[in-house]
Amino acid sequence: MTDAQETAAETALRTTGGAPLDDVEPAPIPLLEPREGIPPVVADDLALAEVIAAFAAGTGPVAVDAERASGYRYGQRAYLVQLRREGAGTALIDPVGCPDLSGLGEALAGTEWILHAATQDLPCLREIGMLPTSLFDTELAGRLAGFPRVGLGAMVEGVLGYALEKGHSAVDWSTRPLPEPWLRYAALDVELLVDLRDALEKELDRQGKLEWALQEFDAIVSAPPAPPRKDPWRRTSGMHKVRRRRQMAVVRELWTARDTIAQRRDVSPGKVLGDAAIVEAALAVPANVHALTALPGFGHRMGRRQLEQWQAAVDRARELPESELPQPGPPLNGPPPPRAWADKDPAAAARLSAARAAVSALAEELNLPQENLMTPDTVRRVCWEPPAESSVAAVSDTLSGLGARPWQIGLVAPLLATALTAQPA
């Protein structure tokens, strides 16, 4: 970071998350330019070997980013990987041409990775053989530091005083060849990540929160891959309108048929059949193709063969015996919805109310999001099934078992121990 950038960063970090002071006329924000131009896309083993050697010989942390084709392709695979490291410059790698990046991952073992919103990119990076042993998440660091806006563009602008190009975040990154403006956008995403990391580390240290951040980063690195979601069809948009079990069966059959087709065609499920159409069919339970055609989402542009396959899914649901219909809600793995607590367990409701108020007040005092101080699910679980003793030690053990980090436990356990003694009004 240059002296001018460091001065700008320190000034911005003393304001409210990088926002200019009210009585100061903000200076024009320069558009960030690539320092070394846009590198060629690496799409074969020979070029990849050169990149691996260069990044292995580089120094300091490595900035990493990945672009997916959400909304266009099935799944969340990476279609471009961007890296930058001191001594190696910037690299743009095509995982279609180079589907195995485990050699690059091994070359970077022991190196700190810098990512923005790491949990979004790590799953697709893991699929191609890249997984960090340590990381710094600039988005999470911004949250802990109290920034009101933690998108990469807002952070770079507020902290470093540069504007990132906009407009290509939601494009179809599976497009080949990738247009030059898209590659420019992608290269800039890692251009200043190291500078942003350094500025945020200083700010977290100034606020006494650096150790908190390091614990959070370690938790991300050590977390196992997320298990497959149970009954993913229940997350269909508009599902709240579907009340009857037979209608739920229609959603399940249509969702499953759509998913199979989308996976085979490698397209986003929403491009095969929209959620709104699935819900309309579930509510109507049409008896035949003619009735199905009259529903929104199944109009004249849909071919007869497509209509028949969707009607076949509806028919399967219509013919299911009662014993095979889905239950109204997924099996509960934890407490019931908080709105039901007052009727089911007034004492638990009182504990939850006291706990929420205490955690919220502390989060505001510490200037960080409440969910980063302690996840709402963890608070609910402790209040619904509290430890046998309402002591700080007992609550600390419970929180640890639920995955809370030491810094969170030290701050929140005393609050919850007190909240657990609350009585119904």
Tab-separated table of C-alpha atoms in Angstrom:
chain	number	residue	atom	x	y	z
A	1	MET	CA	0.000	0.000	0.000
A	2	THR	CA	1.357	3.424	-0.875
A	3	ASP	CA	1.721	6.170	1.736
A	4	ALA	CA	-1.235	8.010	0.168
A	5	GLN	CA	-3.385	4.882	0.269
A	6	GLU	CA	-2.429	4.197	3.884
A	7	THR	CA	-3.330	7.749	4.909
A	8	ALA	CA	-6.656	7.479	3.101
A	9	ALA	CA	-7.343	4.128	4.714
A	10	GLU	CA	-6.624	5.393	8.212
A	11	THR	CA	-8.844	8.424	7.655
A	12	ALA	CA	-11.710	6.331	6.314
A	13	LEU	CA	-11.448	3.798	9.132
A	14	ARG	CA	-11.857	6.538	11.730
A	15	THR	CA	-15.226	7.487	10.236
A	16	THR	CA	-18.389	5.412	10.260
A	17	GLY	CA	-17.227	2.449	8.235
A	18	GLY	CA	-15.487	4.514	5.626
A	19	ALA	CA	-18.267	7.075	5.096
A	20	PRO	CA	-17.039	10.677	4.722
A	21	LEU	CA	-17.623	13.078	7.558
A	22	ASP	CA	-20.746	15.198	7.137
A	23	ASP	CA	-18.904	18.508	7.034
A	24	VAL	CA	-16.249	17.406	4.546
A	25	GLU	CA	-16.822	17.598	0.807
A	26	PRO	CA	-15.902	14.130	-0.491
A	27	ALA	CA	-13.170	14.081	-3.114
A	28	PRO	CA	-13.807	12.332	-6.436
A	29	ILE	CA	-13.070	8.619	-6.107
A	30	PRO	CA	-10.651	7.334	-8.771
A	31	LEU	CA	-11.531	4.174	-10.680
A	32	LEU	CA	-9.163	1.323	-9.904
A	33	GLU	CA	-6.894	0.324	-12.790
A	34	PRO	CA	-4.966	-2.975	-13.111
A	35	ARG	CA	-1.346	-2.356	-12.181
A	36	GLU	CA	0.018	-4.846	-14.715
A	37	GLY	CA	-2.797	-5.066	-17.223
A	38	ILE	CA	-5.037	-8.066	-17.695
A	39	PRO	CA	-3.134	-11.373	-17.727
A	40	PRO	CA	-4.005	-14.089	-20.282
A	41	VAL	CA	-6.416	-16.755	-19.086
A	42	VAL	CA	-4.653	-19.958	-18.041
A	43	ALA	CA	-6.462	-22.852	-19.720
A	44	ASP	CA	-3.904	-25.661	-20.212
A	45	ASP	CA	-1.502	-27.704	-18.097
A	46	LEU	CA	1.650	-26.015	-19.386
A	47	ALA	CA	0.451	-22.515	-18.517
A	48	LEU	CA	-0.874	-23.797	-15.187
A	49	ALA	CA	2.536	-25.240	-14.293
A	50	GLU	CA	4.083	-21.809	-14.875
A	51	VAL	CA	1.502	-20.168	-12.604
A	52	ILE	CA	2.072	-22.765	-9.886
A	53	ALA	CA	5.823	-22.135	-9.981
A	54	ALA	CA	5.361	-18.364	-9.898
A	55	PHE	CA	2.932	-18.412	-6.954
A	56	ALA	CA	5.029	-20.923	-5.034
A	57	ALA	CA	7.958	-18.518	-5.368
A	58	GLY	CA	5.870	-15.486	-4.375
A	59	THR	CA	5.890	-13.923	-0.930
A	60	GLY	CA	3.236	-12.971	1.596
A	61	PRO	CA	-0.467	-13.872	1.542
A	62	VAL	CA	-2.359	-14.731	-1.637
A	63	ALA	CA	-5.588	-13.015	-2.691
A	64	VAL	CA	-8.129	-15.516	-4.049
A	65	ASP	CA	-11.523	-15.154	-5.704
A	66	ALA	CA	-13.790	-17.354	-7.824
A	67	GLU	CA	-16.589	-16.648	-10.281
A	68	ARG	CA	-19.583	-18.966	-10.667
A	69	ALA	CA	-22.492	-19.032	-13.108
A	70	SER	CA	-25.321	-18.876	-10.587
A	71	GLY	CA	-28.658	-18.502	-12.312
A	72	TYR	CA	-27.275	-19.909	-15.571
A	73	ARG	CA	-25.740	-23.316	-14.838
A	74	TYR	CA	-26.641	-26.197	-12.554
A	75	GLY	CA	-24.734	-26.217	-9.296
A	76	GLN	CA	-22.116	-23.826	-7.981
A	77	ARG	CA	-18.925	-24.867	-9.772
A	78	ALA	CA	-16.173	-22.330	-10.407
A	79	TYR	CA	-15.764	-20.998	-13.945
A	80	LEU	CA	-12.866	-18.635	-13.217
A	81	VAL	CA	-10.334	-18.477	-10.391
A	82	GLN	CA	-8.386	-15.277	-9.739
A	83	LEU	CA	-5.237	-15.048	-7.642
A	84	ARG	CA	-2.720	-12.368	-6.792
A	85	ARG	CA	0.492	-12.555	-4.762
A	86	GLU	CA	3.537	-10.380	-4.281
A	87	GLY	CA	6.219	-11.506	-6.700
A	88	ALA	CA	3.762	-13.468	-8.841
A	89	GLY	CA	1.304	-10.799	-9.961
A	90	THR	CA	-2.260	-11.703	-10.966
A	91	ALA	CA	-3.387	-14.983	-12.532
A	92	LEU	CA	-6.737	-15.829	-14.123
A	93	ILE	CA	-7.330	-19.591	-14.335
A	94	ASP	CA	-10.063	-21.361	-16.307
A	95	PRO	CA	-11.232	-24.409	-14.277
A	96	VAL	CA	-12.923	-25.786	-17.406
A	97	GLY	CA	-9.558	-26.146	-19.142
A	98	CYS	CA	-7.746	-26.861	-15.848
A	99	PRO	CA	-10.251	-28.818	-13.723
A	100	ASP	CA	-7.654	-30.043	-11.196
A	101	LEU	CA	-5.973	-27.246	-9.261
A	102	SER	CA	-4.745	-29.460	-6.415
A	103	GLY	CA	-1.154	-28.771	-7.468
A	104	LEU	CA	-1.742	-25.061	-6.997
A	105	GLY	CA	-3.429	-25.736	-3.672
A	106	GLU	CA	-0.403	-27.739	-2.530
A	107	ALA	CA	1.983	-24.994	-3.656
A	108	LEU	CA	0.081	-22.526	-1.480
A	109	ALA	CA	-0.074	-24.791	1.589
A	110	GLY	CA	0.823	-22.808	4.689
A	111	THR	CA	0.160	-19.511	2.917
A	112	GLU	CA	-2.582	-17.250	4.219
A	113	TRP	CA	-5.415	-16.876	1.710
A	114	ILE	CA	-7.374	-13.640	1.543
A	115	LEU	CA	-10.964	-13.995	0.384
A	116	HIS	CA	-13.997	-11.743	0.521
A	117	ALA	CA	-16.992	-13.709	1.865
A	118	ALA	CA	-14.952	-16.898	2.038
A	119	THR	CA	-17.846	-19.257	2.746
A	120	GLN	CA	-19.318	-18.438	-0.682
A	121	ASP	CA	-16.192	-19.425	-2.628
A	122	LEU	CA	-14.657	-22.214	-0.556
A	123	PRO	CA	-17.136	-24.944	-1.648
A	124	CYS	CA	-16.432	-24.452	-5.364
A	125	LEU	CA	-12.681	-24.109	-4.708
A	126	ARG	CA	-12.726	-27.346	-2.715
A	127	GLU	CA	-14.250	-29.129	-5.726
A	128	ILE	CA	-11.181	-28.299	-7.846
A	129	GLY	CA	-8.609	-29.182	-5.200
A	130	MET	CA	-8.009	-25.828	-3.514
A	131	LEU	CA	-8.460	-25.428	0.230
A	132	PRO	CA	-6.612	-23.003	2.519
A	133	THR	CA	-4.817	-23.904	5.715
A	134	SER	CA	-5.301	-20.338	6.981
A	135	LEU	CA	-7.297	-17.387	5.707
A	136	PHE	CA	-8.340	-13.783	6.239
A	137	ASP	CA	-11.925	-12.973	5.247
A	138	THR	CA	-12.199	-9.268	4.440
A	139	GLU	CA	-16.015	-9.274	4.495
A	140	LEU	CA	-16.176	-10.905	7.933
A	141	ALA	CA	-13.429	-8.574	9.151
A	142	GLY	CA	-15.549	-5.637	8.003
A	143	ARG	CA	-18.555	-6.960	9.919
A	144	LEU	CA	-16.558	-7.383	13.113
A	145	ALA	CA	-15.074	-3.911	12.677
A	146	GLY	CA	-18.568	-2.422	12.473
A	147	PHE	CA	-18.741	-1.378	8.832
A	148	PRO	CA	-22.368	-0.837	7.769
A	149	ARG	CA	-21.625	-1.900	4.165
A	150	VAL	CA	-19.315	-4.871	3.667
A	151	GLY	CA	-19.535	-5.595	-0.066
A	152	LEU	CA	-16.118	-5.634	-1.718
A	153	GLY	CA	-16.779	-2.460	-3.713
A	154	ALA	CA	-17.960	-0.557	-0.651
A	155	MET	CA	-14.997	-1.763	1.411
A	156	VAL	CA	-12.376	-0.900	-1.213
A	157	GLU	CA	-13.958	2.504	-1.721
A	158	GLY	CA	-14.406	3.299	1.965
A	159	VAL	CA	-11.076	1.961	3.201
A	160	LEU	CA	-8.674	2.405	0.275
A	161	GLY	CA	-10.322	5.234	-1.641
A	162	TYR	CA	-10.751	3.455	-4.981
A	163	ALA	CA	-13.886	2.581	-6.949
A	164	LEU	CA	-14.195	-0.903	-8.430
A	165	GLU	CA	-15.822	-1.391	-11.813
A	166	LYS	CA	-19.389	-2.641	-11.516
A	167	GLY	CA	-21.814	-4.521	-13.684
A	168	HIS	CA	-20.354	-7.978	-14.263
A	169	SER	CA	-20.951	-9.785	-10.963
A	170	ALA	CA	-24.089	-11.584	-12.197
A	171	VAL	CA	-23.022	-12.452	-15.750
A	172	ASP	CA	-22.784	-15.990	-17.139
A	173	TRP	CA	-19.186	-16.863	-16.285
A	174	SER	CA	-19.483	-20.154	-18.166
A	175	THR	CA	-19.346	-18.108	-21.404
A	176	ARG	CA	-16.336	-18.938	-23.565
A	177	PRO	CA	-14.328	-17.021	-24.516
A	178	LEU	CA	-14.790	-14.635	-21.618
A	179	PRO	CA	-15.107	-11.029	-22.823
A	180	GLU	CA	-12.245	-8.669	-22.023
A	181	PRO	CA	-14.367	-6.354	-19.805
A	182	TRP	CA	-15.358	-9.339	-17.668
A	183	LEU	CA	-11.730	-10.423	-17.269
A	184	ARG	CA	-10.800	-6.891	-16.289
A	185	TYR	CA	-13.526	-6.897	-13.645
A	186	ALA	CA	-12.344	-10.293	-12.372
A	187	ALA	CA	-8.693	-9.227	-12.158
A	188	LEU	CA	-9.602	-6.107	-10.193
A	189	ASP	CA	-11.428	-8.203	-7.593
A	190	VAL	CA	-8.056	-9.401	-6.267
A	191	GLU	CA	-6.031	-6.272	-7.111
A	192	LEU	CA	-6.302	-4.648	-3.671
A	193	LEU	CA	-7.363	-7.538	-1.422
A	194	VAL	CA	-3.942	-7.660	0.268
A	195	ASP	CA	-4.049	-3.896	0.899
A	196	LEU	CA	-7.600	-4.194	2.241
A	197	ARG	CA	-6.577	-7.053	4.499
A	198	ASP	CA	-3.683	-5.065	5.976
A	199	ALA	CA	-5.862	-2.011	6.659
A	200	LEU	CA	-8.599	-4.105	8.282
A	201	GLU	CA	-6.103	-5.977	10.429
A	202	LYS	CA	-4.868	-2.650	11.805
A	203	GLU	CA	-8.404	-1.487	12.485
A	204	LEU	CA	-9.417	-4.719	14.205
A	205	ASP	CA	-6.300	-4.510	16.344
A	206	ARG	CA	-7.132	-0.888	17.227
A	207	GLN	CA	-10.629	-1.950	18.323
A	208	GLY	CA	-9.327	-4.933	20.313
A	209	LYS	CA	-11.127	-7.362	17.978
A	210	LEU	CA	-8.251	-8.932	16.053
A	211	GLU	CA	-8.182	-12.100	18.150
A	212	TRP	CA	-11.946	-12.457	17.610
A	213	ALA	CA	-11.434	-12.301	13.861
A	214	LEU	CA	-8.597	-14.833	13.923
A	215	GLN	CA	-10.796	-17.292	15.816
A	216	GLU	CA	-13.568	-16.807	13.263
A	217	PHE	CA	-11.180	-17.379	10.364
A	218	ASP	CA	-9.845	-20.568	11.978
A	219	ALA	CA	-13.415	-21.813	12.406
A	220	ILE	CA	-14.101	-21.317	8.690
A	221	VAL	CA	-10.948	-23.200	7.684
A	222	SER	CA	-11.662	-26.139	9.992
A	223	ALA	CA	-15.369	-26.439	9.197
A	224	PRO	CA	-16.273	-29.653	7.316
A	225	PRO	CA	-18.193	-29.466	4.034
A	226	ALA	CA	-21.871	-28.754	4.545
A	227	PRO	CA	-24.008	-31.935	4.410
A	228	PRO	CA	-26.647	-32.202	1.672
A	229	ARG	CA	-29.763	-30.255	2.571
A	230	LYS	CA	-32.654	-32.454	3.711
A	231	ASP	CA	-35.854	-32.007	1.690
A	232	PRO	CA	-34.502	-29.144	-0.441
A	233	TRP	CA	-37.848	-28.924	-2.234
A	234	ARG	CA	-39.284	-27.328	0.888
A	235	ARG	CA	-37.268	-24.205	0.079
A	236	THR	CA	-39.298	-23.560	-3.087
A	237	SER	CA	-40.156	-19.853	-3.183
A	238	GLY	CA	-43.824	-19.367	-2.289
A	239	MET	CA	-43.974	-22.621	-0.314
A	240	HIS	CA	-45.804	-20.824	2.502
A	241	LYS	CA	-48.946	-20.849	0.333
A	242	VAL	CA	-48.953	-24.635	0.150
A	243	ARG	CA	-50.822	-26.033	3.166
A	244	ARG	CA	-52.180	-29.476	2.254
A	245	ARG	CA	-50.043	-32.600	2.189
A	246	ARG	CA	-51.232	-33.600	-1.290
A	247	GLN	CA	-50.216	-30.187	-2.577
A	248	MET	CA	-46.827	-30.582	-0.900
A	249	ALA	CA	-46.416	-33.870	-2.735
A	250	VAL	CA	-46.987	-32.024	-6.021
A	251	VAL	CA	-44.228	-29.554	-5.125
A	252	ARG	CA	-41.897	-32.412	-4.249
A	253	GLU	CA	-42.552	-34.317	-7.490
A	254	LEU	CA	-42.254	-31.256	-9.714
A	255	TRP	CA	-39.125	-30.041	-7.896
A	256	THR	CA	-37.476	-33.461	-8.244
A	257	ALA	CA	-38.361	-33.744	-11.941
A	258	ARG	CA	-37.085	-30.228	-12.579
A	259	ASP	CA	-33.838	-30.902	-10.728
A	260	THR	CA	-33.173	-34.053	-12.746
A	261	ILE	CA	-33.701	-32.206	-16.030
A	262	ALA	CA	-31.618	-29.197	-14.931
A	263	GLN	CA	-28.722	-31.410	-13.877
A	264	ARG	CA	-28.814	-33.343	-17.149
A	265	ARG	CA	-28.891	-30.148	-19.208
A	266	ASP	CA	-26.464	-28.275	-16.898
A	267	VAL	CA	-28.726	-25.267	-16.574
A	268	SER	CA	-30.136	-23.439	-13.589
A	269	PRO	CA	-33.340	-25.143	-12.367
A	270	GLY	CA	-35.170	-21.822	-12.599
A	271	LYS	CA	-34.573	-21.814	-16.354
A	272	VAL	CA	-36.323	-25.187	-16.629
A	273	LEU	CA	-39.403	-24.302	-14.580
A	274	GLY	CA	-39.948	-21.388	-12.216
A	275	ASP	CA	-40.791	-21.786	-8.555
A	276	ALA	CA	-43.970	-19.765	-9.077
A	277	ALA	CA	-45.185	-22.288	-11.665
A	278	ILE	CA	-44.488	-25.185	-9.297
A	279	VAL	CA	-46.530	-23.534	-6.556
A	280	GLU	CA	-49.401	-22.745	-8.939
A	281	ALA	CA	-49.545	-26.384	-10.012
A	282	ALA	CA	-49.455	-27.524	-6.393
A	283	LEU	CA	-52.326	-25.280	-5.396
A	284	ALA	CA	-54.456	-26.374	-8.376
A	285	VAL	CA	-53.443	-30.073	-8.608
A	286	PRO	CA	-54.550	-30.150	-12.279
A	287	ALA	CA	-56.200	-33.347	-13.474
A	288	ASN	CA	-54.820	-33.235	-17.027
A	289	VAL	CA	-52.529	-31.396	-19.427
A	290	HIS	CA	-55.362	-29.112	-20.549
A	291	ALA	CA	-55.891	-27.891	-16.981
A	292	LEU	CA	-52.146	-27.553	-16.464
A	293	THR	CA	-51.772	-25.390	-19.576
A	294	ALA	CA	-54.207	-22.851	-18.134
A	295	LEU	CA	-51.933	-22.207	-15.134
A	296	PRO	CA	-49.377	-19.364	-14.987
A	297	GLY	CA	-45.947	-20.617	-15.998
A	298	PHE	CA	-47.269	-23.372	-18.259
A	299	GLY	CA	-48.315	-21.201	-21.177
A	300	HIS	CA	-48.383	-21.629	-24.934
A	301	ARG	CA	-44.595	-21.370	-25.305
A	302	MET	CA	-44.178	-24.710	-23.531
A	303	GLY	CA	-44.171	-27.726	-25.834
A	304	ARG	CA	-46.560	-30.637	-25.521
A	305	ARG	CA	-43.794	-33.003	-24.432
A	306	GLN	CA	-42.722	-30.655	-21.642
A	307	LEU	CA	-46.297	-30.244	-20.462
A	308	GLU	CA	-46.753	-33.998	-20.380
A	309	GLN	CA	-43.659	-34.531	-18.249
A	310	TRP	CA	-44.853	-31.931	-15.735
A	311	GLN	CA	-48.350	-33.443	-15.709
A	312	ALA	CA	-46.808	-36.867	-15.122
A	313	ALA	CA	-45.127	-35.468	-12.000
A	314	VAL	CA	-48.457	-34.044	-10.816
A	315	ASP	CA	-50.149	-37.381	-11.481
A	316	ARG	CA	-47.547	-39.204	-9.392
A	317	ALA	CA	-48.367	-36.921	-6.487
A	318	ARG	CA	-52.121	-37.324	-7.023
A	319	GLU	CA	-51.819	-41.121	-6.910
A	320	LEU	CA	-49.695	-41.395	-3.773
A	321	PRO	CA	-51.329	-43.127	-0.794
A	322	GLU	CA	-51.871	-40.973	2.281
A	323	SER	CA	-49.064	-42.759	4.122
A	324	GLU	CA	-46.493	-41.561	1.561
A	325	LEU	CA	-47.486	-37.902	1.525
A	326	PRO	CA	-44.939	-35.482	3.024
A	327	GLN	CA	-45.523	-34.215	6.528
A	328	PRO	CA	-46.593	-30.561	6.927
A	329	GLY	CA	-43.136	-29.439	8.034
A	330	PRO	CA	-39.601	-30.835	8.095
A	331	PRO	CA	-38.604	-32.755	11.232
A	332	LEU	CA	-37.498	-30.267	13.832
A	333	ASN	CA	-33.814	-30.406	14.662
A	334	GLY	CA	-33.888	-28.036	17.562
A	335	PRO	CA	-36.359	-25.688	19.218
A	336	PRO	CA	-39.764	-24.861	17.730
A	337	PRO	CA	-40.315	-21.452	16.108
A	338	PRO	CA	-40.049	-18.726	18.773
A	339	ARG	CA	-43.608	-17.537	18.090
A	340	ALA	CA	-44.846	-20.826	19.597
A	341	TRP	CA	-42.804	-20.621	22.779
A	342	ALA	CA	-45.263	-18.582	24.839
A	343	ASP	CA	-47.879	-21.341	24.493
A	344	LYS	CA	-45.567	-24.360	24.636
A	345	ASP	CA	-43.219	-23.209	27.401
A	346	PRO	CA	-43.754	-19.745	28.957
A	347	ALA	CA	-40.585	-20.107	31.059
A	348	ALA	CA	-38.491	-20.735	27.940
A	349	ALA	CA	-40.145	-17.748	26.261
A	350	ALA	CA	-39.140	-15.552	29.199
A	351	ARG	CA	-35.561	-16.826	29.030
A	352	LEU	CA	-35.390	-16.154	25.297
A	353	SER	CA	-36.765	-12.628	25.638
A	354	ALA	CA	-34.187	-11.767	28.296
A	355	ALA	CA	-31.356	-13.380	26.325
A	356	ARG	CA	-32.222	-11.611	23.089
A	357	ALA	CA	-32.349	-8.239	24.792
A	358	ALA	CA	-28.998	-8.760	26.515
A	359	VAL	CA	-27.187	-10.029	23.398
A	360	SER	CA	-28.655	-7.248	21.267
A	361	ALA	CA	-27.535	-4.574	23.731
A	362	LEU	CA	-23.992	-5.955	23.900
A	363	ALA	CA	-23.742	-6.225	20.104
A	364	GLU	CA	-24.758	-2.585	19.784
A	365	GLU	CA	-22.192	-1.585	22.411
A	366	LEU	CA	-19.460	-3.511	20.568
A	367	ASN	CA	-20.572	-2.145	17.171
A	368	LEU	CA	-20.932	-5.471	15.422
A	369	PRO	CA	-23.882	-7.474	14.029
A	370	GLN	CA	-25.786	-9.444	16.635
A	371	GLU	CA	-25.510	-12.675	14.627
A	372	ASN	CA	-21.706	-12.387	14.666
A	373	LEU	CA	-21.660	-11.975	18.421
A	374	MET	CA	-23.773	-15.126	18.807
A	375	THR	CA	-25.989	-16.835	16.257
A	376	PRO	CA	-29.726	-16.589	16.992
A	377	ASP	CA	-30.022	-20.385	16.641
A	378	THR	CA	-27.450	-20.927	19.380
A	379	VAL	CA	-29.245	-18.512	21.710
A	380	ARG	CA	-32.554	-20.285	21.049
A	381	ARG	CA	-31.093	-23.726	21.727
A	382	VAL	CA	-29.602	-22.658	25.057
A	383	CYS	CA	-32.858	-21.031	26.151
A	384	TRP	CA	-35.072	-23.917	25.051
A	385	GLU	CA	-32.973	-26.640	26.689
A	386	PRO	CA	-30.814	-24.850	29.274
A	387	PRO	CA	-28.048	-26.633	31.170
A	388	ALA	CA	-28.939	-28.136	34.546
A	389	GLU	CA	-27.168	-25.246	36.267
A	390	SER	CA	-27.539	-21.595	35.289
A	391	SER	CA	-23.876	-20.949	35.995
A	392	VAL	CA	-21.439	-19.215	33.661
A	393	ALA	CA	-19.321	-22.392	33.550
A	394	ALA	CA	-22.286	-24.587	32.597
A	395	VAL	CA	-23.485	-22.145	29.946
A	396	SER	CA	-19.920	-21.878	28.589
A	397	ASP	CA	-19.728	-25.657	28.186
A	398	THR	CA	-23.087	-25.680	26.386
A	399	LEU	CA	-22.044	-22.893	24.032
A	400	SER	CA	-18.770	-24.650	23.271
A	401	GLY	CA	-20.676	-27.820	22.400
A	402	LEU	CA	-22.804	-25.794	19.990
A	403	GLY	CA	-19.725	-24.511	18.163
A	404	ALA	CA	-19.362	-21.036	19.658
A	405	ARG	CA	-15.844	-19.616	19.617
A	406	PRO	CA	-13.952	-18.761	22.829
A	407	TRP	CA	-14.278	-14.987	22.296
A	408	GLN	CA	-18.038	-15.335	21.903
A	409	ILE	CA	-18.339	-17.558	24.950
A	410	GLY	CA	-16.364	-15.143	27.118
A	411	LEU	CA	-18.651	-12.264	26.206
A	412	VAL	CA	-22.037	-13.955	26.022
A	413	ALA	CA	-21.984	-16.771	28.608
A	414	PRO	CA	-22.417	-14.381	31.578
A	415	LEU	CA	-25.367	-12.716	29.831
A	416	LEU	CA	-27.083	-16.012	29.092
A	417	ALA	CA	-26.459	-17.334	32.592
A	418	THR	CA	-28.387	-14.344	33.934
A	419	ALA	CA	-31.111	-14.632	31.252
A	420	LEU	CA	-31.736	-18.270	32.146
A	421	THR	CA	-33.035	-17.176	35.548
A	422	ALA	CA	-35.748	-14.979	34.001
A	423	GLN	CA	-39.302	-15.854	34.985
A	424	PRO	CA	-42.573	-15.426	33.009
A	425	ALA	CA	-44.381	-12.176	33.708
